[in-house]
Coordinates of C-alpha atoms in Angstrom, one line a residue:
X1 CA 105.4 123.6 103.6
X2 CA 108.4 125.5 104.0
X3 CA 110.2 123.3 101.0
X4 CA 107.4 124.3 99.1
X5 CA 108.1 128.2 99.4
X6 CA 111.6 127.7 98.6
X7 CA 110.8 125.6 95.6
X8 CA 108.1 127.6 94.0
X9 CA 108.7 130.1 91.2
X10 CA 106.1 132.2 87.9
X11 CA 106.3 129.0 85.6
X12 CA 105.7 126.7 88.7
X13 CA 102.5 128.9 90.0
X14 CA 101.5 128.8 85.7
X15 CA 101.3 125.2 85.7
X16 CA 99.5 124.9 88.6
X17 CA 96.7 127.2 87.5
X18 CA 97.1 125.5 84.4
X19 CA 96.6 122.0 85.8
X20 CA 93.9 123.7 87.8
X21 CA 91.5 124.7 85.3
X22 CA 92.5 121.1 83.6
X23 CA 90.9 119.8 86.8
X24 CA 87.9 121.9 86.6
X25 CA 87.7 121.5 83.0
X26 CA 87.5 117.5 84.1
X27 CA 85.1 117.8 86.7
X28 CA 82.3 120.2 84.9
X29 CA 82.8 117.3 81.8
X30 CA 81.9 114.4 84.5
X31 CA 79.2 116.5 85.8
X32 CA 77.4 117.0 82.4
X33 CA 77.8 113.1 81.9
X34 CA 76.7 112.4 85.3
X35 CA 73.9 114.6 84.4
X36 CA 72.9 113.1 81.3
X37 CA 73.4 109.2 82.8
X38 CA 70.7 110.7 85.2
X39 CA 68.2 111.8 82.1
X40 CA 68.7 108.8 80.7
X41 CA 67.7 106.7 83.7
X42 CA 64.8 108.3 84.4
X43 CA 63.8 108.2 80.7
X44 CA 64.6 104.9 80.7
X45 CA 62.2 104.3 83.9
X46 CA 59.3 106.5 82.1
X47 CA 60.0 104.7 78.8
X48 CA 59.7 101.0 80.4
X49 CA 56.4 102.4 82.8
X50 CA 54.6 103.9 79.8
X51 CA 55.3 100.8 77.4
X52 CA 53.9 98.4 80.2
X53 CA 51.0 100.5 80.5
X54 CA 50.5 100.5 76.8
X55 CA 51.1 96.6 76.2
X56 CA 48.8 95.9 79.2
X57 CA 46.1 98.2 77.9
X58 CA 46.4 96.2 74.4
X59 CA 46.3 92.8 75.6
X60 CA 43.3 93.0 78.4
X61 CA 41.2 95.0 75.0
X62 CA 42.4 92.0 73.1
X63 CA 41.4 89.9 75.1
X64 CA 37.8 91.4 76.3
X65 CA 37.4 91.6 72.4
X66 CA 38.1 87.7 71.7
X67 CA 35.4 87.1 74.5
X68 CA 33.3 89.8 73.5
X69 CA 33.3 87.8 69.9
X70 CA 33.2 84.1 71.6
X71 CA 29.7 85.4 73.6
X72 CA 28.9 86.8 70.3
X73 CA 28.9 83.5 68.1
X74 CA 27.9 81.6 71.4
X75 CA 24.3 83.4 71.7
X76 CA 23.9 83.4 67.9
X77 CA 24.6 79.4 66.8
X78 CA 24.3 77.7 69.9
X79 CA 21.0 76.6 69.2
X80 CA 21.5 75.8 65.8
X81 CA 24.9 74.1 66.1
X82 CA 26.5 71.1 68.1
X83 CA 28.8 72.3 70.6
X84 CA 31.9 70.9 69.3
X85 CA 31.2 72.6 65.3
X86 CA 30.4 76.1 67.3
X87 CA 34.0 75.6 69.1
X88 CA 36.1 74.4 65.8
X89 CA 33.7 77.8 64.0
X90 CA 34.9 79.8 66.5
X91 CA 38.4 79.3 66.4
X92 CA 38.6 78.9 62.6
X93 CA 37.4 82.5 62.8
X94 CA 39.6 83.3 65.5
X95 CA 42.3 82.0 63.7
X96 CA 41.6 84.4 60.6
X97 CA 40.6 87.6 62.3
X98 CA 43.5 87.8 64.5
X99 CA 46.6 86.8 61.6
X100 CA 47.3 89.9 61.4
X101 CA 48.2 90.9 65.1
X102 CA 52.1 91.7 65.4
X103 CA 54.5 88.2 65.8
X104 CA 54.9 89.3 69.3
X105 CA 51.8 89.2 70.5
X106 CA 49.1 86.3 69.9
X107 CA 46.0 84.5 71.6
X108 CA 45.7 81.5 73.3
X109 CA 42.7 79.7 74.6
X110 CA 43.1 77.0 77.5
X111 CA 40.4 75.3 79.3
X112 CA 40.2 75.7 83.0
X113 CA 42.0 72.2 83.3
X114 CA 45.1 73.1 81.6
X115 CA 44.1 71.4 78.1
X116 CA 45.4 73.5 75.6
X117 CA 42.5 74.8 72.8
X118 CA 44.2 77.1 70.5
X119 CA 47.5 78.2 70.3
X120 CA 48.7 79.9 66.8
X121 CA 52.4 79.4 67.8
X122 CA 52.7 75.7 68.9
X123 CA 49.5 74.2 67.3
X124 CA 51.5 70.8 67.9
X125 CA 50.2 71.1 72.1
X126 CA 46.6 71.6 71.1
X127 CA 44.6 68.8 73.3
X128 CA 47.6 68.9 75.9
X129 CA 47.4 69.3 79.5
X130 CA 50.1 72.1 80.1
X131 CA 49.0 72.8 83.4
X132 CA 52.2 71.9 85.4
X133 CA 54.1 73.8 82.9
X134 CA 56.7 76.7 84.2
X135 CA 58.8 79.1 83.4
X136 CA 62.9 79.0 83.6
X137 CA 62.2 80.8 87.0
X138 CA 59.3 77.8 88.4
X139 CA 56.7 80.3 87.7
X140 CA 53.8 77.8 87.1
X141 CA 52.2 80.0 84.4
X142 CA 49.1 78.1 83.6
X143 CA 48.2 77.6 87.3
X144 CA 48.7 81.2 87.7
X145 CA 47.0 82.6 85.1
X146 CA 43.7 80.6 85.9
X147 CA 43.9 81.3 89.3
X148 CA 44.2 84.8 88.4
X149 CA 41.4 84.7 85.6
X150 CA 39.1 83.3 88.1
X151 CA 39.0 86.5 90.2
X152 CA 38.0 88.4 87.4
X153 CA 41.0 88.5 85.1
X154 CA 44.5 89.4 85.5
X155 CA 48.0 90.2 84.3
X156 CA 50.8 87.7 85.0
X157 CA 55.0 88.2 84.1
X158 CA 57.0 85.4 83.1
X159 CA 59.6 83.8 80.6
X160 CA 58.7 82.3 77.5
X161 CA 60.7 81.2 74.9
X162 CA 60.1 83.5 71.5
X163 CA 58.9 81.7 68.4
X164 CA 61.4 84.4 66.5
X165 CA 64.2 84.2 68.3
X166 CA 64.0 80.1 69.9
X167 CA 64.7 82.0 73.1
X168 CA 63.5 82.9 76.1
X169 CA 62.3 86.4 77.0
X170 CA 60.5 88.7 79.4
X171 CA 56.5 88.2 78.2
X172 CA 53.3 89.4 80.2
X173 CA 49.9 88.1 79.3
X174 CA 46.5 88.7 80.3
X175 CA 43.7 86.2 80.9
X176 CA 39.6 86.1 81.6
X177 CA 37.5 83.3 81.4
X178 CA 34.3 82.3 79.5
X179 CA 32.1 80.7 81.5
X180 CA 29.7 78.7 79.2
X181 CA 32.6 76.7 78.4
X182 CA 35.1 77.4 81.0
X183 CA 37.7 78.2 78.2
X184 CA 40.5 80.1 79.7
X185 CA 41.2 83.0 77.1
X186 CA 44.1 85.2 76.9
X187 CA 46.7 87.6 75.3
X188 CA 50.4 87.7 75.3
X189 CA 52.8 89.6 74.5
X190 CA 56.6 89.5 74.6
X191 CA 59.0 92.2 76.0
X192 CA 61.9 91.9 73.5
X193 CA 60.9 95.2 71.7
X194 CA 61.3 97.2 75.2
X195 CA 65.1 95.6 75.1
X196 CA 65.5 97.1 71.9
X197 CA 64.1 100.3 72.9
X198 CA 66.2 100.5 76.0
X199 CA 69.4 99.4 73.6
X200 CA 68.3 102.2 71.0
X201 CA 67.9 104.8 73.8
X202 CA 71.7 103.9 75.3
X203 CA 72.6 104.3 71.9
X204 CA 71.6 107.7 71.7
X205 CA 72.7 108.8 74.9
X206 CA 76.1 107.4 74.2
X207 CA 76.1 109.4 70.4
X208 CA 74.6 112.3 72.6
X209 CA 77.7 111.9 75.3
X210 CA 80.6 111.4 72.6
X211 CA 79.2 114.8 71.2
X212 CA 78.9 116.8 74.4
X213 CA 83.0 115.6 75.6
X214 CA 84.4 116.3 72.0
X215 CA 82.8 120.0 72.3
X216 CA 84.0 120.4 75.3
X217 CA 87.5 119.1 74.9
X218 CA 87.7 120.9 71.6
X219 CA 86.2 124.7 74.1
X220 CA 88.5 123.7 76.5
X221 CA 91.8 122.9 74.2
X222 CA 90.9 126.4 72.6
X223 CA 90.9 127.9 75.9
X224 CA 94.1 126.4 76.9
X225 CA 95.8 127.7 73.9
X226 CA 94.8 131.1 74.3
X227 CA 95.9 131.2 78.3
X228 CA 99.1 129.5 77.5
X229 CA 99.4 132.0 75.1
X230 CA 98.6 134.7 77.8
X231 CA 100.6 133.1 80.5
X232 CA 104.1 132.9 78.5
X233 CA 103.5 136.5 77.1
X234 CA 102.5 137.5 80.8
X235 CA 105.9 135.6 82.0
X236 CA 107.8 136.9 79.0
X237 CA 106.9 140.7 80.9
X238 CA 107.4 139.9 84.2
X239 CA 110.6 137.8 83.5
X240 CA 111.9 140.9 82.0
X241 CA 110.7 143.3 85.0
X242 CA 112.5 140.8 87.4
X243 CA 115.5 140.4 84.9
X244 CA 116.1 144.7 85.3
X245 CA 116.1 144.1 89.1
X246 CA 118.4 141.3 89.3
X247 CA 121.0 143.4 87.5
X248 CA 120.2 146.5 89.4
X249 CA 121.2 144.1 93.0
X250 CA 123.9 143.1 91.1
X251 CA 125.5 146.5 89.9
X252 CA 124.3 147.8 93.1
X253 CA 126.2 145.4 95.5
X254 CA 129.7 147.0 94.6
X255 CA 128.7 150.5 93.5
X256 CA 126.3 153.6 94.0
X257 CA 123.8 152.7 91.0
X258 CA 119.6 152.7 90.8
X259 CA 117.0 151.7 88.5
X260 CA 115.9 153.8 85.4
X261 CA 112.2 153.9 86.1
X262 CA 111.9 154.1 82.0
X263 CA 112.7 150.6 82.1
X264 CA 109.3 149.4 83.9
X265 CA 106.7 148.4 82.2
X266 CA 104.3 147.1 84.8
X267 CA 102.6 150.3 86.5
X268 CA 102.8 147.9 89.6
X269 CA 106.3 147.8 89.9
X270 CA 107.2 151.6 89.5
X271 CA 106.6 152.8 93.1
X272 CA 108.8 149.7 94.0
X273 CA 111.9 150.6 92.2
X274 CA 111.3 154.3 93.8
X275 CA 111.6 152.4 97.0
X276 CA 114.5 150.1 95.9
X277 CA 116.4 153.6 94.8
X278 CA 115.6 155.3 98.1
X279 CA 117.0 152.7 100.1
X280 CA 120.2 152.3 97.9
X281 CA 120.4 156.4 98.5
X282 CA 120.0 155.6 102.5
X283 CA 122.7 152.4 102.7
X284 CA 125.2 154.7 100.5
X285 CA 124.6 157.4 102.6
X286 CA 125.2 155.2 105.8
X287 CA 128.0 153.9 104.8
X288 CA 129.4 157.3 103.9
X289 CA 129.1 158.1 107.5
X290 CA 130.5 154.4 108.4
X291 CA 133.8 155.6 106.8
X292 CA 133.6 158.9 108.4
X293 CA 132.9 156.8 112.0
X294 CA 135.5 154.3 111.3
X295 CA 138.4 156.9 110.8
X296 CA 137.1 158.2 114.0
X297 CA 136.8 154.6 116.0
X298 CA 140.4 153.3 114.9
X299 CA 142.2 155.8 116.9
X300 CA 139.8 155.2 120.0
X301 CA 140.2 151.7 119.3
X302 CA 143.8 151.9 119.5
X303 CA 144.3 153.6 122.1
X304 CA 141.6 151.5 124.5
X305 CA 143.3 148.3 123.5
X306 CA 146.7 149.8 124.3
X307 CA 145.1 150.6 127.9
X308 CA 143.2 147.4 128.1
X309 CA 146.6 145.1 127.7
X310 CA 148.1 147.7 130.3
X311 CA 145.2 146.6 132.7
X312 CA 145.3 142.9 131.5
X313 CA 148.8 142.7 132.2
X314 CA 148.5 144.5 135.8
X315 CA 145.7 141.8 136.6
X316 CA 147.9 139.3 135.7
X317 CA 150.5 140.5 137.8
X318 CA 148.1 140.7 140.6
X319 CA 147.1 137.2 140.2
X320 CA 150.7 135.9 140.2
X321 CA 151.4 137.6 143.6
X322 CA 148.2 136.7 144.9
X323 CA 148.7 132.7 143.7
X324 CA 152.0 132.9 145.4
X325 CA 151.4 134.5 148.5
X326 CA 148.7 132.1 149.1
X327 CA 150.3 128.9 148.1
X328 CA 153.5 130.7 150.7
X329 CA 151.0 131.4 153.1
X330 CA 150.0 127.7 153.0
X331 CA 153.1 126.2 153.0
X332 CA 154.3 128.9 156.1
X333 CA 150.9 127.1 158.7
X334 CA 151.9 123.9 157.4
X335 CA 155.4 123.9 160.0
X336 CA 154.0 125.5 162.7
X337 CA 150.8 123.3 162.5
X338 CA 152.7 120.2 162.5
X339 CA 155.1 121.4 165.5
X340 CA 151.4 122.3 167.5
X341 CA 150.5 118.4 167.0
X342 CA 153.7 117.3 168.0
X343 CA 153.9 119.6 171.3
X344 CA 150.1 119.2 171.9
X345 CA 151.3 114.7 171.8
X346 CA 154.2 115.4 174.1
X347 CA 151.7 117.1 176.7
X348 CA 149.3 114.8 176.6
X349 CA 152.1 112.1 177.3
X350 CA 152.4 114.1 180.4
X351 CA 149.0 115.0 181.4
X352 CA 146.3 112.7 179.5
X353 CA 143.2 114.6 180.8
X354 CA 144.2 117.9 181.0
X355 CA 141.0 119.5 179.5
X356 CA 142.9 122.6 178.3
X357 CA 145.3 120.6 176.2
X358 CA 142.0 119.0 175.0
X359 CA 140.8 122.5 173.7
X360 CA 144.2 123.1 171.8
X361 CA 144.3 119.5 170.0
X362 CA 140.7 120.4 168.6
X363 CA 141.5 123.9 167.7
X364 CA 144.4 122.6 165.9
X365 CA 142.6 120.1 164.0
X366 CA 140.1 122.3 163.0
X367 CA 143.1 124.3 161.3
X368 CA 144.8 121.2 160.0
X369 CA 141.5 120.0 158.3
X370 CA 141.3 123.7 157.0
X371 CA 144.4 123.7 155.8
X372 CA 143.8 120.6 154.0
X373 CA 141.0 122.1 151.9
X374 CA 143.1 125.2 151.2
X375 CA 146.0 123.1 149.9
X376 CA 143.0 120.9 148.0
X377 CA 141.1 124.2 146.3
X378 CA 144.7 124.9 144.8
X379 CA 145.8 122.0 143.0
X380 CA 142.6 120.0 142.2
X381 CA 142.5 122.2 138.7
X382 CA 146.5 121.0 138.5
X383 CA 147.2 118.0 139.2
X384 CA 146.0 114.6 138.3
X385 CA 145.0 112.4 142.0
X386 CA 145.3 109.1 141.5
X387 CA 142.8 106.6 142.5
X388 CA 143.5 103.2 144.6
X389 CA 141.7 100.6 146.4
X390 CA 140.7 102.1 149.7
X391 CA 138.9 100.2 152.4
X392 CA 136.5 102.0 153.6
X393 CA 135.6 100.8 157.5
X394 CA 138.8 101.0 158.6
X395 CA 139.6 104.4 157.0
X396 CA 136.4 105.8 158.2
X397 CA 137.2 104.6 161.7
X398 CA 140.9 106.4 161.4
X399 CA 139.0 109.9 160.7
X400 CA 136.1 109.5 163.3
X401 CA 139.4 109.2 166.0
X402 CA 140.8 112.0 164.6
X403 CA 138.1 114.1 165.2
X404 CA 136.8 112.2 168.4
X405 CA 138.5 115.3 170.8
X406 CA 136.7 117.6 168.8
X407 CA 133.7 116.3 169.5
X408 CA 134.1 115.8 172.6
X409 CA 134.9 119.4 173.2
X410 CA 132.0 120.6 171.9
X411 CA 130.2 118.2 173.7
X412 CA 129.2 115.7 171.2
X413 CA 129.8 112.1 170.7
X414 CA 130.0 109.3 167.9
X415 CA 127.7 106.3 166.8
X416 CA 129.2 103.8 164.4
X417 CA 127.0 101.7 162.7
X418 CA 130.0 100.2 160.2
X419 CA 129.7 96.9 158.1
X420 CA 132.6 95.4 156.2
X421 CA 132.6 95.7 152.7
X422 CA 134.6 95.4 149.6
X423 CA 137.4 98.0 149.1
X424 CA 135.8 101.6 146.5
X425 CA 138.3 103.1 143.9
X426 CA 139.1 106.8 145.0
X427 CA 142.0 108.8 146.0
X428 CA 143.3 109.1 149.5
X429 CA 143.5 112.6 149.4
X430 CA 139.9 113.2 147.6
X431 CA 138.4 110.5 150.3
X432 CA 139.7 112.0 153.2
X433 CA 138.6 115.8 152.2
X434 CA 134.8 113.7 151.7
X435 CA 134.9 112.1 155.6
X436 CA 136.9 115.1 157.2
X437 CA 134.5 118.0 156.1
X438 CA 131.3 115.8 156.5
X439 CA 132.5 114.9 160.4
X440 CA 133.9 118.9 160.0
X441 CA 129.9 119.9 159.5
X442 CA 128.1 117.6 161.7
X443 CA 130.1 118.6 165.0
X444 CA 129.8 122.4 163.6
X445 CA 126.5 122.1 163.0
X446 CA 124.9 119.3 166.0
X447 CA 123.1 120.1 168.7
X448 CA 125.1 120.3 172.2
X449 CA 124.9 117.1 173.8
X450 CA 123.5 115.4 170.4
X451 CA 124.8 112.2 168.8
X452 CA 126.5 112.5 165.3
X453 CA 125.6 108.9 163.6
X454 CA 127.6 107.7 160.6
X455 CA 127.0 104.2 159.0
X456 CA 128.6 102.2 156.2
X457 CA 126.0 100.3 154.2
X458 CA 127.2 97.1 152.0
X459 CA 125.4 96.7 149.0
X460 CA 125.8 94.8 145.7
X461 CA 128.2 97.4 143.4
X462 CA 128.6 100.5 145.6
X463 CA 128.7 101.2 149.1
X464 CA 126.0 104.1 151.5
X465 CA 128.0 106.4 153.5
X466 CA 126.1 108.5 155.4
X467 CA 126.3 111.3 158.4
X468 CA 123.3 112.0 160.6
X469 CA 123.0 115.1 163.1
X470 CA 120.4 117.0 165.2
X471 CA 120.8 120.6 163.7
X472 CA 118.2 123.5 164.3
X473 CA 116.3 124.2 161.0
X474 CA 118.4 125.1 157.8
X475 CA 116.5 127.5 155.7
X476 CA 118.2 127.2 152.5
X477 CA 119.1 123.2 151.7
X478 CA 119.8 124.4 147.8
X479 CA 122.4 126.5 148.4
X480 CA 124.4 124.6 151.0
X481 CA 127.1 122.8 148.2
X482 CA 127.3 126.4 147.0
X483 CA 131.0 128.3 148.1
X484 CA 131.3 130.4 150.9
X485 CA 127.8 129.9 152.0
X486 CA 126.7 129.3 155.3
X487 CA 123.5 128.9 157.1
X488 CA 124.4 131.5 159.4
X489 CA 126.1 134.6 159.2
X490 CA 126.8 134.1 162.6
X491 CA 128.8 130.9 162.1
X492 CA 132.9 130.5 161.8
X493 CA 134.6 129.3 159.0
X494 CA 134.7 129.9 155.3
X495 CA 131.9 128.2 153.6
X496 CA 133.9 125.8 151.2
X497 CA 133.5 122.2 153.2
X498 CA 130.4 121.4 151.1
X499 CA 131.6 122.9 148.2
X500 CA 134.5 120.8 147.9
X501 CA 132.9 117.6 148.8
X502 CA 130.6 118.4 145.9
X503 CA 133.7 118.7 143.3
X504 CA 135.0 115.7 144.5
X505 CA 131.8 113.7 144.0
X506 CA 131.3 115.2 140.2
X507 CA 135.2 114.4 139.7
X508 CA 134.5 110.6 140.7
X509 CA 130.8 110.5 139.8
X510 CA 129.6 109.9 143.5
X511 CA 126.3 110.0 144.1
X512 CA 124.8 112.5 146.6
X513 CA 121.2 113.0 148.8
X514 CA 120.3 115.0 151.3
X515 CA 117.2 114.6 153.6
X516 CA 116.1 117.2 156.9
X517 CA 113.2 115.5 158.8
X518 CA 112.2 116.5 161.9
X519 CA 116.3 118.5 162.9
X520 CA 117.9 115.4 161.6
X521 CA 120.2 116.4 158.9
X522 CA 121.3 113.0 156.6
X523 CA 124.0 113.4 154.0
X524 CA 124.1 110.1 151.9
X525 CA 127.2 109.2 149.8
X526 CA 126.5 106.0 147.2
X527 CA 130.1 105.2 145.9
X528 CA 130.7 102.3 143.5
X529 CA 133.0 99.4 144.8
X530 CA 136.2 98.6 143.3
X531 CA 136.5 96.3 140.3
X532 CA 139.7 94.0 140.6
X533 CA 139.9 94.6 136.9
X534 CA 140.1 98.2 136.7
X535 CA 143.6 99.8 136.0
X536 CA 145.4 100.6 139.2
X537 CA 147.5 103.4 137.6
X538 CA 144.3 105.5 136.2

């Protein structure tokens, strides 16, 4: 539909109206035929009805008349003549008084045990038995029209070949019989000249058809001159109208210009060209205050941008110094934190269960896994980490003991529930920030005395890591991947644990779930195995 509005144009919309009213044109013709074919059927129906009735009425007065003169001659001469000369009289006399009937239609006089008595149009069967004669159909005719003459006379339809013609046709007959002799007497009658009724009635109707299309064609071709006519001269006007606008938008696009209103002819159109020259008067006058505003804006322009790449420049500045204290700052804890391990080993050589030094290990594990994910949040957007075949058991285990004495100091403990499996494709670095701020959360997070349970799962292409604790309720799961959140305002650290474990898993397409039922908090890791063909320096 929306082609359609794109496409459509005057001459298109012309020949559609045009091919519309060829349409109507079309159907009120094959109306007035189907119309007429309806006349003509029921004419046809009346003509057929009222010829039956007609023929019917002939033969059975024919027929009553031929007995009517049989009982005549019968009263009169049987007493004079032998019954065999008052037969042959009879239908001598027959024969002469009824030569004159039309060829289709004739009398024939049977007796009622099918031998044949008179019959004008086959005088060779006369002293036949024709009873088991029949029609093309099996219409026994004879047996029929005895049987019906018996019960007082009746009417019977059949086919019969024509003497005329030598063929057969539709022919009704009547029959009654005469007693004294048990002649069977009858009239029939064919049914050819209701055919050629019928076919001289089609005729006419056909003539009478012809006619009524040519008028209408020739109406309807006269019509369609004249409203091509119309349309074009129509098209002609508006073409032009449309043409004066066309150059107006034209001359208009590049200069102050509007439309001499002498130059409309359709009334229509008039207060649209007022409009079209109102608004041309309104854009001009806009832009003249464009110009006036632009003259004005440059300056202000100038001078914002000037201050703007001031600011921008300052920012940057800020963001330098900032970058480069932290990444100072960073590398300053690094020496301190790794002479703290090494003094906090030296004292435990010295006094192994010294719960103070205990304390102090923790504490400064907590700050080296800190620092870890500072030093990680800087150059993750930098540099590229390689990947390697890592086993994962034995890694795991290595983490869980360096974290052990802080769990034990907050008075937590370890399950392992570890299986072999093949070696996963990750970098060291990335892997270890994953495990440490997992067993990070869990310790922060468990319930004192609680169990923190983590298990290694084996499975056809990728291995389940997982981390379960008892936690109190957490309110909002959604937001826990998100930076410097935290459950509780109350809590210590920075918020960036989860957050970084999350860009690690979207760097290395790890998949990640989390379930809380009933205080146990499950994070689930599903990371694919390592494929011996993959490249080892990607």
């Amino acid at each position: 539909m929306s082609n359609m509005k794109h496409i459509l144009s005057i001459n298109n919309i012309n020949i559609i109206g045009i091919i519309t009213l060829l349409l109507l044109a079309l159907l009120f013709t094959a109306l007035v035929v189907y119309e007429e074919y309806k006349d003509f059927n029921t004419e046809v129906t009346q003509l057929k009805i009222h010829y039956l009735k007609k023929k019917k009425e002939e033969i059975k007065n024919q027929t009553k008349r031929v007995i009517k003169f049989i009982t005549y001659e019968y009263k009169n001469y049987r007493d004079t003549l032998d019954k065999e000369k008052l037969q042959q009289h009879i239908i001598d006399a027959i024969n002469q008084l009824y030569t004159d009937l039309p060829a289709n239609r004739y009398i024939f006089i049977y007796t009622i045990d099918g031998y044949n008595v008179f019959d004008p149009n086959r005088p060779e069967i006369k002293g036949k038995n024709m009873l088991k004669i029949t029609d093309p159909t099996g219409i026994p005719i004879l047996k029929e029209l005895i049987q019906k003459a018996k019960n007082g006379g009746g009417y019977l339809y059949y086919q019969w070949e024509e003497p005329s013609t030598k063929q057969f046709s539709p022919k009704i007959s009547y029959a009654e019989i005469f007693k004294p002799w048990n002649w069977l007497v009858g009239t029939g009658v064919y049914m050819g000249e209701l055919e050629n009724m019928v076919l001289e009635k089609e005729e006419e109707m056909k003539n009478r058809l012809i006619k009524y299309v040519m008028e209408i064609l020739t109406l309807s071709a006269i019509l369609f001159g004249f409203a091509f006519a119309g349309i074009k001269l129509i098209n002609k006007i508006i073409q032009d109208e449309i043409k004066t606008f066309s150059e107006f938008f034209n001359a208009a696009a590049t200069r102050y210009n509007v439309i001499n209103k002498h130059r409309i002819k359709i009334k229509e159109f008039i207060p649209l060209a007022s409009y079209v020259n109102h608004m041309v008067e309104t854009i001009h006058q806009r832009n003249r205050e464009l110009i006036q505003l632009n003259l004005s804006l440059e300056e202000k322009v100038r001078k914002k941008t000037a201050k703007l790449q001031q600011q921008k420049e300052y920012s940057e500045q800020l963001v330098k110094a900032q970058d480069a204290f932290i990444k100072t700052s960073i590398h300053e804890i690094n020496t301190p934190l790794a002479i703290i391990m090494a003094q906090i080993d030296l004292l435990k050589m010295y006094e192994k269960d010294n719960r103070y030094i205990q304390k102090i290990e923790a504490a400064a594990k907590m700050i080296h896994n800190l620092y870890g994910d500072l030093s990680y949040l800087l150059r993750y957007h930098r540099i590229e980490y390689e990947k390697e075949p890592i086993d994962p058991e034995p890694f795991i285990r290595q983490r869980i003991d360096f974290f052990n004495e802080i769990a034990q100091s907050n008075r937590l403990s370890f399950k392992l529930i570890l299986q072999k499996s093949e070696k996963v494709w990750l970098n060291i670095e990335e892997f270890t920030r994953l495990v440490d701020n997992n067993l990070s959360n869990a310790i922060k997070y468990a319930l004192p005395g609680s169990e923190i349970v983590v298990r290694l799962c084996n499975e056809k292409d990728e291995i389940r890591l997982s981390f379960s604790n008892k936690a109190k309720e957490i309110t909002n799961i959604e937001k826990l991947f998100e930076p410097f959140y935290q459950d509780s305002e109350h809590e210590n650290g920075f918020g960036l644990g989860l957050y970084i474990v999350k860009r690690i898993c979207e760097r290395n397409m790890i998949g990640v779930t989390l379930q809380h039922n009933e205080n146990v908090v499950t994070f689930t890791y599903i990371i694919s195995k390592w494929k011996s063909n993959e490249n080892p320096t990607a």
